[in-house]
Coordinates of C-alpha atoms in Angstrom, one line a residue:
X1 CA -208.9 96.3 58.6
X2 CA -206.6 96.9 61.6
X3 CA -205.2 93.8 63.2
X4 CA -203.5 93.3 66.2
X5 CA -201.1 90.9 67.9
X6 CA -202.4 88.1 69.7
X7 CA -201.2 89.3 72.9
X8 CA -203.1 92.9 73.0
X9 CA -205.4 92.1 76.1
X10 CA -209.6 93.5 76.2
X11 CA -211.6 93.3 78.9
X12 CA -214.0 90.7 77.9
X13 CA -217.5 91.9 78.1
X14 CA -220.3 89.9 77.9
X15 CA -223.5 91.5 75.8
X16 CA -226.8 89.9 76.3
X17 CA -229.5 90.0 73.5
X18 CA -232.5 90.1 75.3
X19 CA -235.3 91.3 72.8
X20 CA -237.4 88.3 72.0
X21 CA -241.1 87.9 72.6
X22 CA -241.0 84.3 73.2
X23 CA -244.6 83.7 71.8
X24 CA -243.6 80.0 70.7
X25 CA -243.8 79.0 74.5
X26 CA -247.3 80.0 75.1
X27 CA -248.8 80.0 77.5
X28 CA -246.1 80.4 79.8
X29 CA -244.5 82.8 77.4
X30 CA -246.4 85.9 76.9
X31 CA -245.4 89.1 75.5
X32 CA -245.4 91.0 78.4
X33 CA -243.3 88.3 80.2
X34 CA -241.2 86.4 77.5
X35 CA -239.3 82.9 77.7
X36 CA -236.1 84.5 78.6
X37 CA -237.3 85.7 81.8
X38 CA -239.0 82.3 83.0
X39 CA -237.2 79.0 85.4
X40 CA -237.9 76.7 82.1
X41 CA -234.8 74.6 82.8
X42 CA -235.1 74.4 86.6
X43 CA -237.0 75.7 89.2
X44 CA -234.8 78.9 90.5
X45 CA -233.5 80.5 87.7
X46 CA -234.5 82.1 84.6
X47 CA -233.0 81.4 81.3
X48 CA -231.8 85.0 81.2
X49 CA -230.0 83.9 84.5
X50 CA -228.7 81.0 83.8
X51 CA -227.1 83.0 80.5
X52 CA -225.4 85.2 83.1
X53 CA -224.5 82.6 85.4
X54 CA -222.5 80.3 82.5
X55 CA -219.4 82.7 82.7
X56 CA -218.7 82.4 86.6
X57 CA -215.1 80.9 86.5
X58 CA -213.5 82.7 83.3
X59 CA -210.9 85.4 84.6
X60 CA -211.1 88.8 83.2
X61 CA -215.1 88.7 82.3
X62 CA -216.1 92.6 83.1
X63 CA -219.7 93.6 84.0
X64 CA -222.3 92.4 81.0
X65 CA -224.4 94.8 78.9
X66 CA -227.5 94.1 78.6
X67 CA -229.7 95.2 75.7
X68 CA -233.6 94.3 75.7
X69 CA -237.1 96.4 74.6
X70 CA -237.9 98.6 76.9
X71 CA -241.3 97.6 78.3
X72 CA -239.3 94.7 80.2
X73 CA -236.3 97.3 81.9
X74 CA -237.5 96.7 85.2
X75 CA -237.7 92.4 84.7
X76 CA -234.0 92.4 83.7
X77 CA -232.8 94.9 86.6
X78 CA -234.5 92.3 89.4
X79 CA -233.4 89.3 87.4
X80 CA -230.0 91.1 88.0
X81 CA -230.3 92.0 91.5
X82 CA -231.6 88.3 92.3
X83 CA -228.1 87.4 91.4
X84 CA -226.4 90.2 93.0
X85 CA -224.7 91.1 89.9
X86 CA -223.8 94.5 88.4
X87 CA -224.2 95.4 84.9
X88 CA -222.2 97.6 82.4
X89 CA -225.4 98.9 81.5
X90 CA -229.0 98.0 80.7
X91 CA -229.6 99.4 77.2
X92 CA -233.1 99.8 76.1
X93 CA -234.1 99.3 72.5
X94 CA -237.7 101.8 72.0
X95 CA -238.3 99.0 69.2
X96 CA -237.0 95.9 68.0
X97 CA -234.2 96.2 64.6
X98 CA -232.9 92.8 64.7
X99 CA -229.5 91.8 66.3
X100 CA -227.3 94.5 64.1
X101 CA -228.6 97.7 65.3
X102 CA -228.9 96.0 68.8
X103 CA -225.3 94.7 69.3
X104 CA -224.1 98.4 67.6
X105 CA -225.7 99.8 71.0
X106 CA -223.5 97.8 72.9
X107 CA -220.5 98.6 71.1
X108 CA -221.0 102.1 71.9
X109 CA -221.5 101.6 75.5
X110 CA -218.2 99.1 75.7
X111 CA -216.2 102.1 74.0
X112 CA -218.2 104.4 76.7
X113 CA -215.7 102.8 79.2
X114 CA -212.7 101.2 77.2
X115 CA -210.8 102.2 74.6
X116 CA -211.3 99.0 73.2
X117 CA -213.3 96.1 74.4
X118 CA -214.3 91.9 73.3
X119 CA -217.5 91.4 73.2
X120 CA -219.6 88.4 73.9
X121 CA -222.8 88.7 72.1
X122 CA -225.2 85.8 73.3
X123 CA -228.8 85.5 73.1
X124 CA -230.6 85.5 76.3
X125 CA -232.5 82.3 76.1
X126 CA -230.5 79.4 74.8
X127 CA -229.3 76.3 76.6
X128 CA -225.6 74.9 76.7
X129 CA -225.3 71.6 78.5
X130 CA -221.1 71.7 79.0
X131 CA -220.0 74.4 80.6
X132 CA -216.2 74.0 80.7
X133 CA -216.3 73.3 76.9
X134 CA -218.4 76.1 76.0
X135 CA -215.3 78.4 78.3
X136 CA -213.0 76.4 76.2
X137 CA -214.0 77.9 73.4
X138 CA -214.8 80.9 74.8
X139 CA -210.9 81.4 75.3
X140 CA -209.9 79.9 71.8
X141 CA -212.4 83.3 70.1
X142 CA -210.7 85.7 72.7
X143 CA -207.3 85.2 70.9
X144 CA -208.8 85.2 67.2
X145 CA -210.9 88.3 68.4
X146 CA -208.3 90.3 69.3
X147 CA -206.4 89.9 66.0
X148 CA -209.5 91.7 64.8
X149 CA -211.6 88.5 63.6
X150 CA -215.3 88.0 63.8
X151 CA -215.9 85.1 65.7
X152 CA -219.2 82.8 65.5
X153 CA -219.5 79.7 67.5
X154 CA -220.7 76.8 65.5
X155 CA -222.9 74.1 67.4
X156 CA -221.3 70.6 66.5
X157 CA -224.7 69.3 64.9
X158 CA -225.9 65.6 66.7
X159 CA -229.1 65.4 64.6
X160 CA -230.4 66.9 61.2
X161 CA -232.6 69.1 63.0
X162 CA -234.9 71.6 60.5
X163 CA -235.3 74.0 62.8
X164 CA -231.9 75.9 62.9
X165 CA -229.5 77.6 60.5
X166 CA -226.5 76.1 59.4
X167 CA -223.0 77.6 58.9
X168 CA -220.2 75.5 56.3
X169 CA -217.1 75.8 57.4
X170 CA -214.2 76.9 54.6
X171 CA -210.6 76.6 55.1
X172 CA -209.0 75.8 58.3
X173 CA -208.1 79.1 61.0
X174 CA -206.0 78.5 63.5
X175 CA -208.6 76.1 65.9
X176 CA -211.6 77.4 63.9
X177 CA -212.4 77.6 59.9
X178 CA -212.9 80.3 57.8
X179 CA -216.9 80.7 57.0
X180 CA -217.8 79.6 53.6
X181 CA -221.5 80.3 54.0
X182 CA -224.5 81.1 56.0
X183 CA -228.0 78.7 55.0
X184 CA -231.2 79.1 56.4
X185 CA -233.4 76.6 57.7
X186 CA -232.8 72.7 55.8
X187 CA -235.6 70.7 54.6
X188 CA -235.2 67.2 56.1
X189 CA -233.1 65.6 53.4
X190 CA -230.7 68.4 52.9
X191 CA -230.2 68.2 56.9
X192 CA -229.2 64.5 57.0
X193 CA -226.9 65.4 53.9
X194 CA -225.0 68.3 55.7
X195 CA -225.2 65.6 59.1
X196 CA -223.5 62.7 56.9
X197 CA -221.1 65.1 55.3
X198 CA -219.8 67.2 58.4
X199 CA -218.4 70.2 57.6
X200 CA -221.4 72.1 58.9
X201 CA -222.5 73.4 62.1
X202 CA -225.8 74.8 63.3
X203 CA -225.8 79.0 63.6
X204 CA -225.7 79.5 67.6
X205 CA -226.0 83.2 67.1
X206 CA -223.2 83.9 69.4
X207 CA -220.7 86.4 68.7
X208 CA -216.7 87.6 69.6
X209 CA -215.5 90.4 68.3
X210 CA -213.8 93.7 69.5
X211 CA -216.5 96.7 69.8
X212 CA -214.3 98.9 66.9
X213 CA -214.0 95.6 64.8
X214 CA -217.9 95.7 64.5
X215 CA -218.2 98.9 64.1
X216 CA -215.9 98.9 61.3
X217 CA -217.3 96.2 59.5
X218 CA -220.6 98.0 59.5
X219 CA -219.1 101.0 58.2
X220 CA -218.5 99.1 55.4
X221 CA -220.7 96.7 54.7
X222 CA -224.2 98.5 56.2
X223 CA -223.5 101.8 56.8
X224 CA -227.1 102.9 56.6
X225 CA -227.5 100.8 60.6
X226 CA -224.1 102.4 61.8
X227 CA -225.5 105.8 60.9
X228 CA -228.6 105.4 62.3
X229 CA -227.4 103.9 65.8
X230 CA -224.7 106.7 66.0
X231 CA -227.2 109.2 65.9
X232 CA -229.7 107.1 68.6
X233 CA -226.4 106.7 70.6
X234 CA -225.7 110.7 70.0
X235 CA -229.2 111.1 71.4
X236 CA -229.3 109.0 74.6
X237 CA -230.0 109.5 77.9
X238 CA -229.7 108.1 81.5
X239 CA -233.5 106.8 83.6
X240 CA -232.3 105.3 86.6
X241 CA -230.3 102.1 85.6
X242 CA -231.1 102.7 82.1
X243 CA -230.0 104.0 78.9
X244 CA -232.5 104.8 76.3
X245 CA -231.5 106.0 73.0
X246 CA -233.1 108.5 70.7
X247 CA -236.6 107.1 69.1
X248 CA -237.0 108.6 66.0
X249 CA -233.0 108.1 64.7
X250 CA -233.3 104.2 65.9
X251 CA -236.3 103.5 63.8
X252 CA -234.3 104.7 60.8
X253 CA -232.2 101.6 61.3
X254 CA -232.7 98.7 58.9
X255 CA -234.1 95.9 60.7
X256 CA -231.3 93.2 59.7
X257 CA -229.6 90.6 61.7
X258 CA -225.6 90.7 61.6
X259 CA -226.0 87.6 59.9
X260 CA -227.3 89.4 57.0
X261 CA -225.7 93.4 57.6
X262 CA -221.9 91.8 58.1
X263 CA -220.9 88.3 58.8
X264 CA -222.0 86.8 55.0
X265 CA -220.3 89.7 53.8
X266 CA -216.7 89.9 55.4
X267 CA -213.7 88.0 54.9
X268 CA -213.3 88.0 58.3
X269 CA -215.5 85.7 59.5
X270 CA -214.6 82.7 61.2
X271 CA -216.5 79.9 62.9
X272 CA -215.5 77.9 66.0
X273 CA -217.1 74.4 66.5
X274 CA -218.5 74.1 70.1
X275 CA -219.3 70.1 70.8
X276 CA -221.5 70.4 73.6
X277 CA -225.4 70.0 74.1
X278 CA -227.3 73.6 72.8
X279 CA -230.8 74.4 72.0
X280 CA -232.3 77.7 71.5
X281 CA -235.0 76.6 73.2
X282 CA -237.6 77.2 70.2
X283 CA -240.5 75.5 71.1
X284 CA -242.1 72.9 73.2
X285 CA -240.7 70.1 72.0
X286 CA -237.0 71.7 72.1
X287 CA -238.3 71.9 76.2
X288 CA -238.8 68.4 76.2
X289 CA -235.5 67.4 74.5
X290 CA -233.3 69.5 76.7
X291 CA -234.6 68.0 79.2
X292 CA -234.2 64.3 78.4
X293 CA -232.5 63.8 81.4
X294 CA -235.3 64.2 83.6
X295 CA -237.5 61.9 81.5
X296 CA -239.6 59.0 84.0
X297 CA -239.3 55.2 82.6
X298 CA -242.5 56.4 79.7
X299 CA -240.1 59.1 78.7
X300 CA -241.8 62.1 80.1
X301 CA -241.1 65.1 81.3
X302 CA -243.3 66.9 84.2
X303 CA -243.3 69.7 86.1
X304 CA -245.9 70.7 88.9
X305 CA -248.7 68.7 90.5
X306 CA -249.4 66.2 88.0
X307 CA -250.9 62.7 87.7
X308 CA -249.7 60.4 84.6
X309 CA -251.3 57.1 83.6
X310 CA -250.5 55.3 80.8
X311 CA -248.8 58.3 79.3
X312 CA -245.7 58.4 76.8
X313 CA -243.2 60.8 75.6
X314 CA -244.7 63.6 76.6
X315 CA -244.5 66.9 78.6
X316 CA -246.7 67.9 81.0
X317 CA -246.2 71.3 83.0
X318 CA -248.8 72.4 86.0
X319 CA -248.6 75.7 87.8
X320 CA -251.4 76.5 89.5
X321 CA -253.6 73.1 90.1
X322 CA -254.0 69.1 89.7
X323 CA -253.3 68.4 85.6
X324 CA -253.9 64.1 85.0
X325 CA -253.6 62.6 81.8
X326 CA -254.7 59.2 80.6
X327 CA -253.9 57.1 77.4
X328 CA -251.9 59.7 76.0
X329 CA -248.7 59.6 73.7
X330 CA -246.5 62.5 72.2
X331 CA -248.4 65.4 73.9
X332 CA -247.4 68.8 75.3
X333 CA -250.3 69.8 77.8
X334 CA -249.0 73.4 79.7
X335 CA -251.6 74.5 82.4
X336 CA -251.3 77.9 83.7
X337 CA -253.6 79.5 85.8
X338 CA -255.8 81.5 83.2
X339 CA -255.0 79.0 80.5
X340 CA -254.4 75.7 79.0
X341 CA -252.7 74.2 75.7
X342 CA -253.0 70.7 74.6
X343 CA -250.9 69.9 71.7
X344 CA -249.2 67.0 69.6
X345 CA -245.8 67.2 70.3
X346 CA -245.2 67.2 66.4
X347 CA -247.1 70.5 65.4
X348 CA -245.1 72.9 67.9
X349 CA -244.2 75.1 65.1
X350 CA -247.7 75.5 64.2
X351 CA -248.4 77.2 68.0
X352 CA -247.7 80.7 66.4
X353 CA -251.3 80.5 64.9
X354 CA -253.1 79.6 68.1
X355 CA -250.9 83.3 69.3
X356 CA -252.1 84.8 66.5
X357 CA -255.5 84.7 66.6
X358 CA -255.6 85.1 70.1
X359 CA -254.1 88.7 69.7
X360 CA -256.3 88.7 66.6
X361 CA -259.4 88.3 69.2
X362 CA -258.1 91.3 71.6
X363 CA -257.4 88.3 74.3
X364 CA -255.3 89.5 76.8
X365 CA -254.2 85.8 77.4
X366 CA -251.8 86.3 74.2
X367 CA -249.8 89.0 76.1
X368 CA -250.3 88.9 79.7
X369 CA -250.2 86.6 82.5
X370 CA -252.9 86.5 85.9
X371 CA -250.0 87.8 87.2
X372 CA -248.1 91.1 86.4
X373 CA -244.9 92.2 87.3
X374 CA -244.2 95.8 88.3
X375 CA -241.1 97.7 89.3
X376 CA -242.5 97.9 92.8
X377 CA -244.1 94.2 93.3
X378 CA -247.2 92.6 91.4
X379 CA -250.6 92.2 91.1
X380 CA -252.7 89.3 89.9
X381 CA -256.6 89.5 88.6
X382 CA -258.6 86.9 90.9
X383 CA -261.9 88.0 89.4
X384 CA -262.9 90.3 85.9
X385 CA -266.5 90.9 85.5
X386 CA -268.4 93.6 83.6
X387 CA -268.5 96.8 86.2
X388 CA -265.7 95.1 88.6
X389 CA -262.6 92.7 89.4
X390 CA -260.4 91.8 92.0
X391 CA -257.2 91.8 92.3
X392 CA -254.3 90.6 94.8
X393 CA -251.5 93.1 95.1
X394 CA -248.5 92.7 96.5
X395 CA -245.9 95.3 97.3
X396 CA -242.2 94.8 98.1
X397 CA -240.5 96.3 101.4
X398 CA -239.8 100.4 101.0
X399 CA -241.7 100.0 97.4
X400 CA -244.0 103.0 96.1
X401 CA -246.6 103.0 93.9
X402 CA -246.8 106.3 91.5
X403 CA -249.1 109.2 92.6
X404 CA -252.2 109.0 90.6
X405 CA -256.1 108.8 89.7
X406 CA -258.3 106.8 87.6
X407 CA -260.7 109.0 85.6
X408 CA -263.3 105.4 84.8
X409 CA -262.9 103.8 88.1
X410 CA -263.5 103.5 92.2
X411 CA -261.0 101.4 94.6
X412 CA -261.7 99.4 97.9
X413 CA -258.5 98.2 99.3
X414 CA -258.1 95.9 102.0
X415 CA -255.2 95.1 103.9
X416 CA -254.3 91.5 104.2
X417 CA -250.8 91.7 105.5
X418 CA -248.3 94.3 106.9
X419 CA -248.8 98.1 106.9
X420 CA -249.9 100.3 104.1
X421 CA -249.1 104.0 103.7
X422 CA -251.6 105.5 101.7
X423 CA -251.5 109.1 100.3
X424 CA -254.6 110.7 99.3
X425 CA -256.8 113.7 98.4
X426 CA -259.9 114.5 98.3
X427 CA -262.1 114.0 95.6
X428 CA -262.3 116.4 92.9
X429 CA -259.3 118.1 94.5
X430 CA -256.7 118.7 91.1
X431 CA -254.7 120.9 93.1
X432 CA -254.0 118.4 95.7
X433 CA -254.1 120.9 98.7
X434 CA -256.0 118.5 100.3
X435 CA -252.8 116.0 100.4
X436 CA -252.3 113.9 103.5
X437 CA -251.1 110.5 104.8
X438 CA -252.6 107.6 106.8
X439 CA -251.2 104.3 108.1
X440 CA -253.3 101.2 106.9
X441 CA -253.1 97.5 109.0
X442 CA -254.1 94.5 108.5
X443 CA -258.0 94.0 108.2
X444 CA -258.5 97.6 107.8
X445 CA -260.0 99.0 104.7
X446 CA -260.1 102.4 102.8
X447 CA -262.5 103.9 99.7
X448 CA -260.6 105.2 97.3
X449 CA -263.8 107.6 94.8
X450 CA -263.2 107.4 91.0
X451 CA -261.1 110.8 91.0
X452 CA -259.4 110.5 93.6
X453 CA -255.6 111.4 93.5
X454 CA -253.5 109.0 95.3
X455 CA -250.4 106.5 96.1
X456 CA -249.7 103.3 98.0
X457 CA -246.7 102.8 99.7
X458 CA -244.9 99.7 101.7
X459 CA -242.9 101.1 104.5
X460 CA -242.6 98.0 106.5
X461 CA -239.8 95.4 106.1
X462 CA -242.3 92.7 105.5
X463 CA -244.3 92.2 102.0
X464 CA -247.9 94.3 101.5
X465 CA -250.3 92.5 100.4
X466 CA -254.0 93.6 100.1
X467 CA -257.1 92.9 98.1
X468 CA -257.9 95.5 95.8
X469 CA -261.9 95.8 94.2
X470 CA -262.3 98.1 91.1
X471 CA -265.8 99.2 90.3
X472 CA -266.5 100.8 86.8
X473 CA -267.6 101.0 83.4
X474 CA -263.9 101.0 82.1
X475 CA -261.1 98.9 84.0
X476 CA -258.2 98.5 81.6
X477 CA -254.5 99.5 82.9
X478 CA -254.4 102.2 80.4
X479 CA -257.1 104.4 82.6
X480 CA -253.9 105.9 84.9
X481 CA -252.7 109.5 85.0
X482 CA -249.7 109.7 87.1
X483 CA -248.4 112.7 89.1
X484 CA -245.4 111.3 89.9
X485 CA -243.3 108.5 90.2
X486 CA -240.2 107.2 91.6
X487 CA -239.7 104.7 88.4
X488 CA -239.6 107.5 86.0
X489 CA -242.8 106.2 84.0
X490 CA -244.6 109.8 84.2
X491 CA -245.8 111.1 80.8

């Protein structure tokens, strides 16, 4: 492998894994709206936020790259705009391959732009407590980077946790150690022994390397996911902000972790320790311990409108009404509005059965919330009935809904606040000729016939928000043909 001195400088990109489905936090995770995407760790900003937000202050940190599954494209570019941040792209994986195939995308967009480039490859969704040591380090892997090392940062372990990986560090490198080995999860005992005999640090999943480093390493040690990703890469093309590579050629990929494809394999691996409060933020209970600080004088932690008596150790979290609790100890109680989990705080792990039989049962509870997000606003289900439900609908300032008709299904919309543009033709018209445009206000209505091709628009400066009541025999989301759309989602 090619090294170079340590004073070659790379623009320092950072590369932002944000694939995960985030079922373990049910049911404020869902699939359609996963962990990284949700204010767990305070009230204003999402983990996938706060992920960006922890590199303000390093010099020389270019524009990140974002790589996440493609249903959530449009969460990540608002998350983005929220913080008035650019990106170096938002790459979209069709499926999920694991973290090889995934940070191979983002090589090939860093070399897009550089000849060269560090990479910071750092899961969307985990917590570290000390900033100014986590940059610390962050400086330390630059230099090793750039002499062509593989970088992982190794969390100084303060417990023998179960429920992460470990790394054992080798022989010293430089302000790091060479890595001996990668081990999975620990049973208890084995745990405590690695605690008592140091030398081992738990697998953080963050990354430094320089884009042709990686790709080298998996030329030689999985060429089978290089060769797959070159050809998606060959194969991709621009939507909007987005880049989305070729289907067919990324399923081909190996779904590995870079754990697995290169970093057990190399001799260039090399683990930094990083002494500072981390959690992946796995489950409920790893909720509850990051957030020790804010635990009451019982040692819980609550979020919401909520009423404790005689409760211990426990986290309660209310979002849409009054949650009380009496005589309780080591509980996790999450109330959202179209569902509810009590839990001992002990059996976390086991929440991915609840999930699975949930989307075992066809409940849309396992992947959807009462509220869904859209590229132009949202909408949330007040009522679902056989042959009708209602929904709220709110549409964002010079936002436009996609020109289309429902084939299983009627409309009544009523305006609760600002103006609505709506576009319309009349029924049974599949030519459209009979295309016009009207101007809605509040507390006026219109009939939209099962049929009927049409669009809503905001064109105000204020927020739209109306009632909408679907009558039919079929009212699933799927029931949409679109004629156009400004979001690029016609098929």
């Amino acid at each position: 492998m090619t090294t170079t001195s340590s004073n070659a400088t790379y623009p320092l990109i950072p590369v932002v894994l944000s694939g995960g489905s985030g079922t373990r936090l049910w049911p404020v995770s869902r699939r359609d709206y996963p962990k990284q995407f949700l204010p767990l760790m305070d009230a204003e900003h999402s983990l996938l936020q706060q992920t960006l937000q922890r590199l303000e202050g390093m010099a020389e940190v270019s524009a990140p790259i974002v790589v996440c599954n493609e249903v959530h494209r449009f969460l990540v570019a608002e998350q983005l705009r929220q913080l008035d941040m650019s990106h170096g792209g938002i790459l979209l994986e069709p499926l999920g391959r694991n973290t090889a195939p995934a940070i191979a995308l983002a090589a090939f967009q860093a070399l897009n732009a550089h000849e060269d480039a560090l990479l910071l490859v750092m899961p969307a969704d985990h917590v570290i407590g000390e900033v100014q040591t986590f940059h610390q380090a962050l400086e330390q892997g630059r230099i090793m980077a750039a002499q062509g090392r593989l970088v992982t940062f190794g969390i100084t372990p303060t417990s023998p946790h179960t429920g992460y990986g470990y790394i054992r560090a080798g022989t010293p490198v430089d302000e790091g150690f060479a890595v001996d080995a990668f081990i999975e999860k620990p049973d208890s005992h084995t745990a405590q022994d690695y605690l008592s005999t140091g030398g081992y640090y738990w697998n953080s999943g963050m990354f430094m390397f320089r884009a042709q480093t990686y790709l080298s390493a998996l030329e030689q040690y999985a060429p089978e996911v290089l060769d797959a990703v070159t050809r998606a890469w060959q194969g991709c093309t621009r939507d909007l902000d987005f880049t989305r590579v070729d289907h067919s050629a990324f399923e081909q990929s190996p779904d590995i972790s870079i754990d697995y494809a290169v970093m057990e394999h190399t001799d260039q691996a090399v683990v930094l320790p990083l002494a500072s409060p981390w959690s992946d933020i796995g489950a409920w209970d790893a909720v509850f311990e990051a957030r020790a600080e804010e635990r009451d004088a019982q040692g819980n932690v609550s979020t919401g409108d909520v009423l404790l008596h005689n409760t211990t150790d426990s986290l309660v979290m209310s979002h849409s009404r009054l949650v009380a609790t009496l005589g309780l100890a080591n509980i996790v109680a999450i109330e959202t509005e179209d569902a509810i989990l009590l839990a001992d705080r002990s059996r976390m792990q086991d929440l991915k059965h609840v999930v699975a039989r949930l989307e075992n049962e066809g409940r849309t509870e396992s992947r959807a919330h009462c509220r869904v997000h859209r590229p132009w606003g949202w909408y949330r289900t007040m009522v679902r009935e056989p042959g009708f439900q209602v929904k709220e609908i709110m549409v964002t300032p010079g936002a436009a809904l996609s020109l289309q008709m429902h084939h299983h299904r009627a409309e009544h919309w009523v305006v609760v606040q600002g103006t609505a543009k709506v576009t319309r033709a009349d029924r049974d018209d599949p030519d459209m000729a009979s295309l016009r445009s009207m101007l809605v206000i509040e507390d006026e209505s219109i009939y939209l016939p099962l049929g009927t091709v049409h669009r809503l628009e905001n064109p105000g400066k204020v927020p739209l928000k109306l009632i909408e009541v679907q009558t039919g025999r079929y009212l699933d989301e799927d029931d949409i043909v679109r004629f156009e759309d400004v979001y690029n989602r016609v098929e």
